[in-house]
Amino acid sequence: MRVRLGERRTPKLTSTLTIVPPSFSNEFHSTTEESAIWNIDAIKEAQDYVNLIEHHVNQLLERSRQIIYRLFIAGDSDYITREELYLADTQYKEEKRKAIERLAYQLDIAVEK
């Protein structure tokens, strides 16, 4: 099961009936505690991922960093980003492609054809 990064988990509120008889041991089992621990771990994992992305974006060249930030973090459109950076259409497309490639290589997620 794939879970979205940073998604919270809640404990079960109703009991579950099974055919298998319960096993008796000295272990304590609490779905509430398991959910709380899972949520803390998920938040830590999400923060680590954000820090990793931020670190690699900050290593890019200034123009590449501006393009990545405006497109993917601020949510600006290609048109607005291109106009604010005073770039021609073909030059902007080339800079955007290079910025995304550089970031992908830094994050080690680049796919080569």
Short mmCIF file of C-alpha atoms in Angstrom, two decimals:
data_model
loop_
_atom_site.label_atom_id
_atom_site.label_comp_id
_atom_site.label_asym_id
_atom_site.label_seq_id
_atom_site.Cartn_x
_atom_site.Cartn_y
_atom_site.Cartn_z
CA MET A 1 0.00 0.00 0.00
CA ARG A 2 1.47 3.33 -1.04
CA VAL A 3 0.67 6.22 1.28
CA ARG A 4 1.02 9.87 0.39
CA LEU A 5 3.93 11.54 2.11
CA GLY A 6 2.76 13.35 5.23
CA GLU A 7 -0.70 11.74 5.23
CA ARG A 8 -2.09 11.10 8.72
CA ARG A 9 -3.36 7.75 9.95
CA THR A 10 -6.22 7.37 12.42
CA PRO A 11 -6.81 4.41 14.75
CA LYS A 12 -9.69 1.98 14.27
CA LEU A 13 -12.76 2.93 16.24
CA THR A 14 -14.64 -0.35 15.89
CA SER A 15 -13.57 -3.86 16.73
CA THR A 16 -12.88 -6.46 14.07
CA LEU A 17 -14.20 -10.00 14.32
CA THR A 18 -12.06 -12.84 13.00
CA ILE A 19 -12.32 -16.61 12.92
CA VAL A 20 -8.75 -17.01 14.18
CA PRO A 21 -8.66 -17.27 17.98
CA PRO A 22 -6.70 -14.55 19.77
CA SER A 23 -3.15 -15.29 20.85
CA PHE A 24 -2.44 -14.53 24.47
CA SER A 25 0.91 -13.00 25.27
CA ASN A 26 2.39 -10.34 27.50
CA GLU A 27 2.65 -7.85 24.62
CA PHE A 28 0.58 -4.69 24.73
CA HIS A 29 -1.10 -3.76 21.44
CA SER A 30 -2.67 -0.37 20.91
CA THR A 31 -3.80 0.87 17.51
CA THR A 32 -3.96 4.42 18.89
CA GLU A 33 -0.30 4.33 19.90
CA GLU A 34 0.68 2.71 16.60
CA SER A 35 -1.17 5.44 14.68
CA ALA A 36 0.47 8.19 16.74
CA ILE A 37 3.94 6.74 16.17
CA TRP A 38 3.23 6.27 12.46
CA ASN A 39 2.04 9.89 12.17
CA ILE A 40 5.18 11.22 13.87
CA ASP A 41 7.38 9.12 11.59
CA ALA A 42 5.42 10.26 8.50
CA ILE A 43 5.82 13.92 9.46
CA LYS A 44 9.56 13.43 10.00
CA GLU A 45 9.87 11.68 6.62
CA ALA A 46 7.98 14.49 4.88
CA GLN A 47 10.17 17.14 6.53
CA ASP A 48 13.32 15.27 5.50
CA TYR A 49 12.04 15.07 1.91
CA VAL A 50 11.23 18.80 1.81
CA ASN A 51 14.69 19.61 3.21
CA LEU A 52 16.31 17.40 0.56
CA ILE A 53 14.41 19.13 -2.26
CA GLU A 54 15.18 22.56 -0.82
CA HIS A 55 18.89 21.72 -0.53
CA HIS A 56 19.13 20.59 -4.15
CA VAL A 57 17.06 23.48 -5.52
CA ASN A 58 19.37 25.92 -3.72
CA GLN A 59 22.38 24.33 -5.46
CA LEU A 60 21.01 25.22 -8.91
CA LEU A 61 22.07 28.29 -10.85
CA GLU A 62 20.08 31.44 -10.09
CA ARG A 63 17.90 31.39 -13.21
CA SER A 64 17.23 27.65 -12.91
CA ARG A 65 16.31 28.12 -9.25
CA GLN A 66 13.90 30.92 -10.15
CA ILE A 67 12.23 28.80 -12.83
CA ILE A 68 11.85 25.76 -10.52
CA TYR A 69 10.59 27.89 -7.64
CA ARG A 70 8.07 29.86 -9.69
CA LEU A 71 6.70 26.84 -11.56
CA PHE A 72 6.58 24.12 -8.93
CA ILE A 73 6.59 25.89 -5.56
CA ALA A 74 4.77 29.19 -6.22
CA GLY A 75 2.53 27.60 -8.85
CA ASP A 76 2.96 30.30 -11.50
CA SER A 77 2.18 29.46 -15.10
CA ASP A 78 4.81 29.16 -17.82
CA TYR A 79 3.63 32.42 -19.36
CA ILE A 80 3.92 34.42 -16.12
CA THR A 81 7.30 32.91 -15.27
CA ARG A 82 8.64 33.60 -18.75
CA GLU A 83 7.41 37.21 -18.71
CA GLU A 84 8.82 37.95 -15.23
CA LEU A 85 12.22 36.55 -16.20
CA TYR A 86 12.21 38.53 -19.49
CA LEU A 87 12.90 35.47 -21.65
CA ALA A 88 11.89 34.67 -25.20
CA ASP A 89 9.69 31.61 -25.65
CA THR A 90 12.35 29.29 -27.08
CA GLN A 91 14.98 30.47 -24.62
CA TYR A 92 12.56 29.92 -21.72
CA LYS A 93 11.73 26.39 -22.87
CA GLU A 94 15.43 25.53 -23.11
CA GLU A 95 16.20 27.02 -19.66
CA LYS A 96 13.23 25.18 -18.14
CA ARG A 97 14.31 21.85 -19.66
CA LYS A 98 17.87 22.32 -18.38
CA ALA A 99 16.67 23.33 -14.90
CA ILE A 100 14.44 20.25 -14.60
CA GLU A 101 17.21 17.97 -15.90
CA ARG A 102 19.76 19.41 -13.45
CA LEU A 103 17.38 18.98 -10.52
CA ALA A 104 16.53 15.43 -11.59
CA TYR A 105 20.22 14.50 -11.79
CA GLN A 106 20.90 16.03 -8.38
CA LEU A 107 17.99 14.11 -6.86
CA ASP A 108 19.15 10.97 -8.69
CA ILE A 109 15.77 10.50 -10.37
CA ALA A 110 16.82 11.25 -13.94
CA VAL A 111 15.58 8.87 -16.61
CA GLU A 112 17.71 8.60 -19.71
CA LYS A 113 16.31 7.38 -23.01
#
